[in-house]
Amino acid sequence: MPDLIKLDFVDLVLAMALMAIAIGLSAWEKLGLELNLALATGRTILQLIVLGYVLDFIFAVDNVWSVLGILIIILTITAIVARNRISQKIPLVLPLVWIAIFLSTSLTLLYTNFLIIQPDRWYEPRYLIPLAGILIGNAMKAAAVAGERLVSNINQFPTEIETHLCLGATPQQAISQYRKDAIKAAFIPTLNQVMLIGMVTIPTFSSGQLLAGVSALEAVSYEILIIFMVAMVNLLTTILITKGLCRQFFNDAMQLVR
């Protein structure tokens, strides 16, 4: 198996030139994206360099608390990002998102670690950190889409919901369809990805393993595992976050709170 081709400083500068070309194209077409592209480039470089040093430190320390610490930080940041997209006005959205992502990710990782991968240590950084990172990132996007859709629908159709309540429906029954629509809106992209993966694109994770010299069949095996984990996490996250959000819209008298 050939050795991995390492990228030096010159190679990274040439990679940055791609973003410079993108900025030039934006200016040429007068798209107004130059500043955003420049900021995105700077943030990407800074964030990934910091991440590289942090992961090197965690792998060197090889301690359960350092592994759990970085995962809690990642989880908290993603929960804040998802909360900001859903709503900052509704109380308890941040803990709801945090708990939903935590539960869905933890349950899936426990299942995978103890029944499938079975590493020597359950907190093995080589497996736990990248898998958890992939799941948390996907769960964040699913939670944001589902939460945003649900909040938008409830705010858009309060009269219809109140009519159902007046006719004797429970709060859960009154917004059941809106909740289902929100879950579907967040999960359909994942479902499409599961159905089309390998036919249209080579997944990012598999591409990284192939570049690292892993055999194609081994890379595909891990991709199958990851895509099924992502599907599970996304569906469970959307179910939990929409159920939690629904309770925030009704008071103890089962009246809609606007």
mmCIF file of C-alpha atoms in Angstrom:
data_model
loop_
_atom_site.group_PDB
_atom_site.id
_atom_site.type_symbol
_atom_site.label_atom_id
_atom_site.label_comp_id
_atom_site.label_asym_id
_atom_site.label_seq_id
_atom_site.Cartn_x
_atom_site.Cartn_y
_atom_site.Cartn_z
ATOM 1 C CA MET A 1 0.000 0.000 0.000
ATOM 2 C CA PRO A 2 1.529 3.382 -0.999
ATOM 3 C CA ASP A 3 2.346 5.873 1.751
ATOM 4 C CA LEU A 4 0.019 8.800 2.346
ATOM 5 C CA ILE A 5 1.046 11.898 0.371
ATOM 6 C CA LYS A 6 1.550 14.583 3.012
ATOM 7 C CA LEU A 7 0.691 18.213 2.361
ATOM 8 C CA ASP A 8 3.333 20.807 3.213
ATOM 9 C CA PHE A 9 3.004 24.557 3.756
ATOM 10 C CA VAL A 10 3.234 25.327 0.031
ATOM 11 C CA ASP A 11 0.435 22.879 -0.690
ATOM 12 C CA LEU A 12 -1.794 24.575 1.888
ATOM 13 C CA VAL A 13 -1.041 27.987 0.389
ATOM 14 C CA LEU A 14 -2.069 26.651 -3.006
ATOM 15 C CA ALA A 15 -5.239 25.305 -1.395
ATOM 16 C CA MET A 16 -5.971 28.784 -0.021
ATOM 17 C CA ALA A 17 -5.581 30.090 -3.558
ATOM 18 C CA LEU A 18 -8.786 28.228 -4.409
ATOM 19 C CA MET A 19 -10.662 30.493 -1.990
ATOM 20 C CA ALA A 20 -8.883 33.512 -3.445
ATOM 21 C CA ILE A 21 -10.166 32.484 -6.875
ATOM 22 C CA ALA A 22 -13.662 32.074 -5.416
ATOM 23 C CA ILE A 23 -13.446 35.601 -3.962
ATOM 24 C CA GLY A 24 -12.324 36.895 -7.348
ATOM 25 C CA LEU A 25 -15.232 35.166 -9.079
ATOM 26 C CA SER A 26 -17.657 36.706 -6.578
ATOM 27 C CA ALA A 27 -16.228 40.158 -7.254
ATOM 28 C CA TRP A 28 -16.333 39.561 -11.023
ATOM 29 C CA GLU A 29 -20.014 38.594 -10.878
ATOM 30 C CA LYS A 30 -20.781 41.309 -8.289
ATOM 31 C CA LEU A 31 -22.319 38.775 -5.890
ATOM 32 C CA GLY A 32 -21.251 40.598 -2.755
ATOM 33 C CA LEU A 33 -19.877 37.428 -1.144
ATOM 34 C CA GLU A 34 -16.244 38.533 -0.955
ATOM 35 C CA LEU A 35 -16.249 39.455 2.750
ATOM 36 C CA ASN A 36 -18.158 36.325 3.733
ATOM 37 C CA LEU A 37 -15.756 34.125 1.768
ATOM 38 C CA ALA A 38 -12.731 35.859 3.300
ATOM 39 C CA LEU A 39 -14.135 35.482 6.825
ATOM 40 C CA ALA A 40 -15.039 31.852 6.166
ATOM 41 C CA THR A 41 -11.513 31.171 4.925
ATOM 42 C CA GLY A 42 -9.915 32.735 7.980
ATOM 43 C CA ARG A 43 -12.257 30.979 10.402
ATOM 44 C CA THR A 44 -11.733 27.616 8.711
ATOM 45 C CA ILE A 45 -7.960 27.874 8.956
ATOM 46 C CA LEU A 46 -7.991 29.113 12.557
ATOM 47 C CA GLN A 47 -10.602 26.651 13.811
ATOM 48 C CA LEU A 48 -9.024 23.615 12.176
ATOM 49 C CA ILE A 49 -5.525 24.509 13.374
ATOM 50 C CA VAL A 50 -6.843 24.876 16.941
ATOM 51 C CA LEU A 51 -8.760 21.611 16.570
ATOM 52 C CA GLY A 52 -5.631 19.855 15.341
ATOM 53 C CA TYR A 53 -3.624 20.955 18.385
ATOM 54 C CA VAL A 54 -6.475 20.072 20.764
ATOM 55 C CA LEU A 55 -6.895 16.589 19.286
ATOM 56 C CA ASP A 56 -3.132 15.996 19.352
ATOM 57 C CA PHE A 57 -3.179 16.898 23.046
ATOM 58 C CA ILE A 58 -6.163 14.646 23.794
ATOM 59 C CA PHE A 59 -4.650 11.701 21.933
ATOM 60 C CA ALA A 60 -1.371 12.226 23.800
ATOM 61 C CA VAL A 61 -3.051 12.476 27.221
ATOM 62 C CA ASP A 62 -5.305 9.510 26.402
ATOM 63 C CA ASN A 63 -7.584 10.207 29.365
ATOM 64 C CA VAL A 64 -11.333 9.621 29.640
ATOM 65 C CA TRP A 65 -11.947 13.071 31.127
ATOM 66 C CA SER A 66 -10.173 14.888 28.302
ATOM 67 C CA VAL A 67 -12.235 12.925 25.766
ATOM 68 C CA LEU A 68 -15.520 13.646 27.545
ATOM 69 C CA GLY A 69 -14.501 17.280 28.040
ATOM 70 C CA ILE A 70 -13.981 17.996 24.349
ATOM 71 C CA LEU A 71 -17.226 16.203 23.465
ATOM 72 C CA ILE A 72 -19.189 18.279 26.002
ATOM 73 C CA ILE A 73 -17.706 21.467 24.552
ATOM 74 C CA ILE A 74 -18.642 20.399 21.012
ATOM 75 C CA LEU A 75 -22.135 19.439 22.158
ATOM 76 C CA THR A 76 -22.685 22.755 23.927
ATOM 77 C CA ILE A 77 -21.530 24.801 20.935
ATOM 78 C CA THR A 78 -23.781 22.868 18.542
ATOM 79 C CA ALA A 79 -26.735 23.218 20.932
ATOM 80 C CA ILE A 80 -26.243 26.997 21.031
ATOM 81 C CA VAL A 81 -26.073 27.169 17.231
ATOM 82 C CA ALA A 82 -29.264 25.109 16.882
ATOM 83 C CA ARG A 83 -31.021 27.185 19.572
ATOM 84 C CA ASN A 84 -30.183 30.418 17.770
ATOM 85 C CA ARG A 85 -31.760 29.106 14.584
ATOM 86 C CA ILE A 86 -34.905 27.771 16.290
ATOM 87 C CA SER A 87 -35.724 30.688 18.588
ATOM 88 C CA GLN A 88 -34.135 32.718 21.355
ATOM 89 C CA LYS A 89 -37.504 33.877 22.701
ATOM 90 C CA ILE A 90 -38.908 30.513 23.770
ATOM 91 C CA PRO A 91 -37.740 29.509 27.276
ATOM 92 C CA LEU A 92 -35.687 26.370 27.827
ATOM 93 C CA VAL A 93 -34.886 25.852 24.140
ATOM 94 C CA LEU A 94 -31.144 25.555 24.814
ATOM 95 C CA PRO A 95 -31.434 22.788 27.444
ATOM 96 C CA LEU A 96 -34.039 21.043 25.282
ATOM 97 C CA VAL A 97 -31.701 20.977 22.296
ATOM 98 C CA TRP A 98 -28.718 19.998 24.448
ATOM 99 C CA ILE A 99 -30.560 17.091 26.047
ATOM 100 C CA ALA A 100 -32.085 15.897 22.752
ATOM 101 C CA ILE A 101 -28.711 15.796 20.987
ATOM 102 C CA PHE A 102 -27.003 14.291 24.044
ATOM 103 C CA LEU A 103 -29.528 11.468 24.434
ATOM 104 C CA SER A 104 -29.734 10.554 20.756
ATOM 105 C CA THR A 105 -25.956 10.652 20.292
ATOM 106 C CA SER A 106 -25.167 8.800 23.525
ATOM 107 C CA LEU A 107 -27.641 5.980 22.906
ATOM 108 C CA THR A 108 -26.392 5.471 19.356
ATOM 109 C CA LEU A 109 -22.735 5.549 20.404
ATOM 110 C CA LEU A 110 -23.327 3.100 23.243
ATOM 111 C CA TYR A 111 -25.038 0.681 20.868
ATOM 112 C CA THR A 112 -22.249 1.039 18.300
ATOM 113 C CA ASN A 113 -19.370 0.835 20.766
ATOM 114 C CA PHE A 114 -20.538 -2.168 22.751
ATOM 115 C CA LEU A 115 -22.197 -4.222 20.011
ATOM 116 C CA ILE A 116 -20.377 -3.373 16.774
ATOM 117 C CA ILE A 117 -16.917 -1.795 17.085
ATOM 118 C CA GLN A 118 -16.125 -3.144 20.568
ATOM 119 C CA PRO A 119 -12.858 -1.244 21.194
ATOM 120 C CA ASP A 120 -10.605 -2.215 24.084
ATOM 121 C CA ARG A 121 -11.771 0.892 25.963
ATOM 122 C CA TRP A 122 -15.208 2.439 25.498
ATOM 123 C CA TYR A 123 -13.694 5.937 25.452
ATOM 124 C CA GLU A 124 -11.017 5.115 22.833
ATOM 125 C CA PRO A 125 -10.343 8.618 21.367
ATOM 126 C CA ARG A 126 -9.575 7.251 17.896
ATOM 127 C CA TYR A 127 -13.154 6.003 17.562
ATOM 128 C CA LEU A 128 -15.256 7.989 20.023
ATOM 129 C CA ILE A 129 -14.244 11.528 19.050
ATOM 130 C CA PRO A 130 -14.688 11.322 15.248
ATOM 131 C CA LEU A 131 -17.890 9.272 15.482
ATOM 132 C CA ALA A 132 -19.384 11.551 18.132
ATOM 133 C CA GLY A 133 -18.369 14.617 16.137
ATOM 134 C CA ILE A 134 -20.121 13.347 13.019
ATOM 135 C CA LEU A 135 -23.273 12.451 14.944
ATOM 136 C CA ILE A 136 -23.438 15.691 16.943
ATOM 137 C CA GLY A 137 -22.980 17.795 13.803
ATOM 138 C CA ASN A 138 -25.753 15.976 11.963
ATOM 139 C CA ALA A 139 -28.037 16.038 15.003
ATOM 140 C CA MET A 140 -27.539 19.792 15.256
ATOM 141 C CA LYS A 141 -28.718 20.345 11.687
ATOM 142 C CA ALA A 142 -31.709 18.040 12.143
ATOM 143 C CA ALA A 143 -32.708 19.706 15.415
ATOM 144 C CA ALA A 144 -32.415 23.172 13.886
ATOM 145 C CA VAL A 145 -34.556 22.324 10.859
ATOM 146 C CA ALA A 146 -37.215 20.457 12.854
ATOM 147 C CA GLY A 147 -37.384 23.078 15.599
ATOM 148 C CA GLU A 148 -37.482 26.005 13.202
ATOM 149 C CA ARG A 149 -40.228 24.401 11.110
ATOM 150 C CA LEU A 150 -42.340 23.532 14.150
ATOM 151 C CA VAL A 151 -42.051 26.987 15.730
ATOM 152 C CA SER A 152 -42.814 28.662 12.386
ATOM 153 C CA ASN A 153 -45.915 26.530 11.782
ATOM 154 C CA ILE A 154 -47.308 27.049 15.274
ATOM 155 C CA ASN A 155 -46.782 30.805 15.055
ATOM 156 C CA GLN A 156 -48.349 30.865 11.599
ATOM 157 C CA PHE A 157 -51.508 28.913 12.436
ATOM 158 C CA PRO A 158 -52.490 29.741 16.038
ATOM 159 C CA THR A 159 -56.189 30.132 15.199
ATOM 160 C CA GLU A 160 -56.371 26.652 13.717
ATOM 161 C CA ILE A 161 -54.661 25.164 16.775
ATOM 162 C CA GLU A 162 -56.997 27.013 19.154
ATOM 163 C CA THR A 163 -59.985 25.772 17.163
ATOM 164 C CA HIS A 164 -58.858 22.187 17.691
ATOM 165 C CA LEU A 165 -58.451 22.878 21.400
ATOM 166 C CA CYS A 166 -61.941 24.356 21.624
ATOM 167 C CA LEU A 167 -63.338 21.225 19.969
ATOM 168 C CA GLY A 168 -61.832 19.077 22.724
ATOM 169 C CA ALA A 169 -58.462 18.129 21.251
ATOM 170 C CA THR A 170 -55.474 17.813 23.568
ATOM 171 C CA PRO A 171 -52.440 20.030 22.891
ATOM 172 C CA GLN A 172 -50.622 17.004 21.458
ATOM 173 C CA GLN A 173 -53.512 16.286 19.090
ATOM 174 C CA ALA A 174 -53.887 19.943 18.092
ATOM 175 C CA ILE A 175 -50.318 20.235 16.843
ATOM 176 C CA SER A 176 -49.730 16.606 15.882
ATOM 177 C CA GLN A 177 -49.681 17.317 12.139
ATOM 178 C CA TYR A 178 -47.316 20.281 12.526
ATOM 179 C CA ARG A 179 -44.970 18.111 14.583
ATOM 180 C CA LYS A 180 -45.010 15.343 11.986
ATOM 181 C CA ASP A 181 -44.330 17.870 9.206
ATOM 182 C CA ALA A 182 -41.361 19.270 11.151
ATOM 183 C CA ILE A 183 -39.871 15.816 11.726
ATOM 184 C CA LYS A 184 -40.272 14.898 8.063
ATOM 185 C CA ALA A 185 -38.757 18.186 6.887
ATOM 186 C CA ALA A 186 -35.663 17.540 8.999
ATOM 187 C CA PHE A 187 -35.354 13.833 8.231
ATOM 188 C CA ILE A 188 -36.077 13.694 4.484
ATOM 189 C CA PRO A 189 -32.571 14.988 3.530
ATOM 190 C CA THR A 190 -31.070 12.194 5.640
ATOM 191 C CA LEU A 191 -33.400 9.661 4.047
ATOM 192 C CA ASN A 192 -32.405 10.849 0.579
ATOM 193 C CA GLN A 193 -28.751 10.592 1.552
ATOM 194 C CA VAL A 194 -29.236 7.012 2.738
ATOM 195 C CA MET A 195 -30.993 6.077 -0.512
ATOM 196 C CA LEU A 196 -28.501 7.737 -2.876
ATOM 197 C CA ILE A 197 -25.200 7.296 -1.041
ATOM 198 C CA GLY A 198 -22.610 5.555 -3.178
ATOM 199 C CA MET A 199 -24.608 6.112 -6.371
ATOM 200 C CA VAL A 200 -24.085 9.835 -6.857
ATOM 201 C CA THR A 201 -21.174 10.742 -4.584
ATOM 202 C CA ILE A 202 -18.389 9.127 -2.600
ATOM 203 C CA PRO A 203 -19.107 10.118 1.038
ATOM 204 C CA THR A 204 -16.690 12.460 2.785
ATOM 205 C CA PHE A 205 -15.733 9.959 5.470
ATOM 206 C CA SER A 206 -14.947 7.264 2.894
ATOM 207 C CA SER A 207 -13.007 9.752 0.795
ATOM 208 C CA GLY A 208 -10.864 10.630 3.814
ATOM 209 C CA GLN A 209 -10.159 6.986 4.547
ATOM 210 C CA LEU A 210 -9.293 6.292 0.915
ATOM 211 C CA LEU A 211 -6.875 9.229 0.900
ATOM 212 C CA ALA A 212 -5.341 7.816 4.087
ATOM 213 C CA GLY A 213 -4.676 4.506 2.331
ATOM 214 C CA VAL A 214 -7.482 2.392 3.798
ATOM 215 C CA SER A 215 -8.835 -0.274 1.465
ATOM 216 C CA ALA A 216 -12.040 0.615 -0.363
ATOM 217 C CA LEU A 217 -14.044 -2.220 1.172
ATOM 218 C CA GLU A 218 -13.002 -1.268 4.703
ATOM 219 C CA ALA A 219 -13.838 2.372 4.041
ATOM 220 C CA VAL A 220 -17.256 1.406 2.681
ATOM 221 C CA SER A 221 -17.919 -0.798 5.716
ATOM 222 C CA TYR A 222 -17.380 2.113 8.076
ATOM 223 C CA GLU A 223 -19.473 4.366 5.834
ATOM 224 C CA ILE A 224 -22.394 1.941 6.085
ATOM 225 C CA LEU A 225 -22.091 2.028 9.853
ATOM 226 C CA ILE A 226 -21.869 5.817 9.987
ATOM 227 C CA ILE A 227 -24.776 6.525 7.650
ATOM 228 C CA PHE A 228 -27.044 4.226 9.666
ATOM 229 C CA MET A 229 -25.868 5.884 12.886
ATOM 230 C CA VAL A 230 -26.620 9.312 11.429
ATOM 231 C CA ALA A 231 -30.103 8.206 10.355
ATOM 232 C CA MET A 232 -30.851 6.924 13.852
ATOM 233 C CA VAL A 233 -29.491 10.025 15.580
ATOM 234 C CA ASN A 234 -31.294 12.463 13.299
ATOM 235 C CA LEU A 235 -34.671 10.774 13.648
ATOM 236 C CA LEU A 236 -34.380 10.409 17.420
ATOM 237 C CA THR A 237 -33.183 14.002 17.811
ATOM 238 C CA THR A 238 -36.085 15.427 15.809
ATOM 239 C CA ILE A 239 -38.589 13.343 17.768
ATOM 240 C CA LEU A 240 -37.173 14.517 21.108
ATOM 241 C CA ILE A 241 -36.768 18.190 20.200
ATOM 242 C CA THR A 242 -40.250 18.530 18.696
ATOM 243 C CA LYS A 243 -41.847 16.790 21.690
ATOM 244 C CA GLY A 244 -39.998 19.091 24.065
ATOM 245 C CA LEU A 245 -40.847 22.230 22.084
ATOM 246 C CA CYS A 246 -44.541 21.352 21.937
ATOM 247 C CA ARG A 247 -44.753 21.545 25.725
ATOM 248 C CA GLN A 248 -43.344 25.082 25.691
ATOM 249 C CA PHE A 249 -46.306 26.392 23.703
ATOM 250 C CA PHE A 250 -49.016 25.433 26.197
ATOM 251 C CA ASN A 251 -49.670 26.477 29.791
ATOM 252 C CA ASP A 252 -51.039 24.314 32.604
ATOM 253 C CA ALA A 253 -54.599 25.091 31.454
ATOM 254 C CA MET A 254 -53.761 23.555 28.040
ATOM 255 C CA GLN A 255 -54.037 26.973 26.355
ATOM 256 C CA LEU A 256 -51.762 28.054 23.514
ATOM 257 C CA VAL A 257 -49.129 30.533 24.689
ATOM 258 C CA ARG A 258 -48.207 33.101 22.041
#
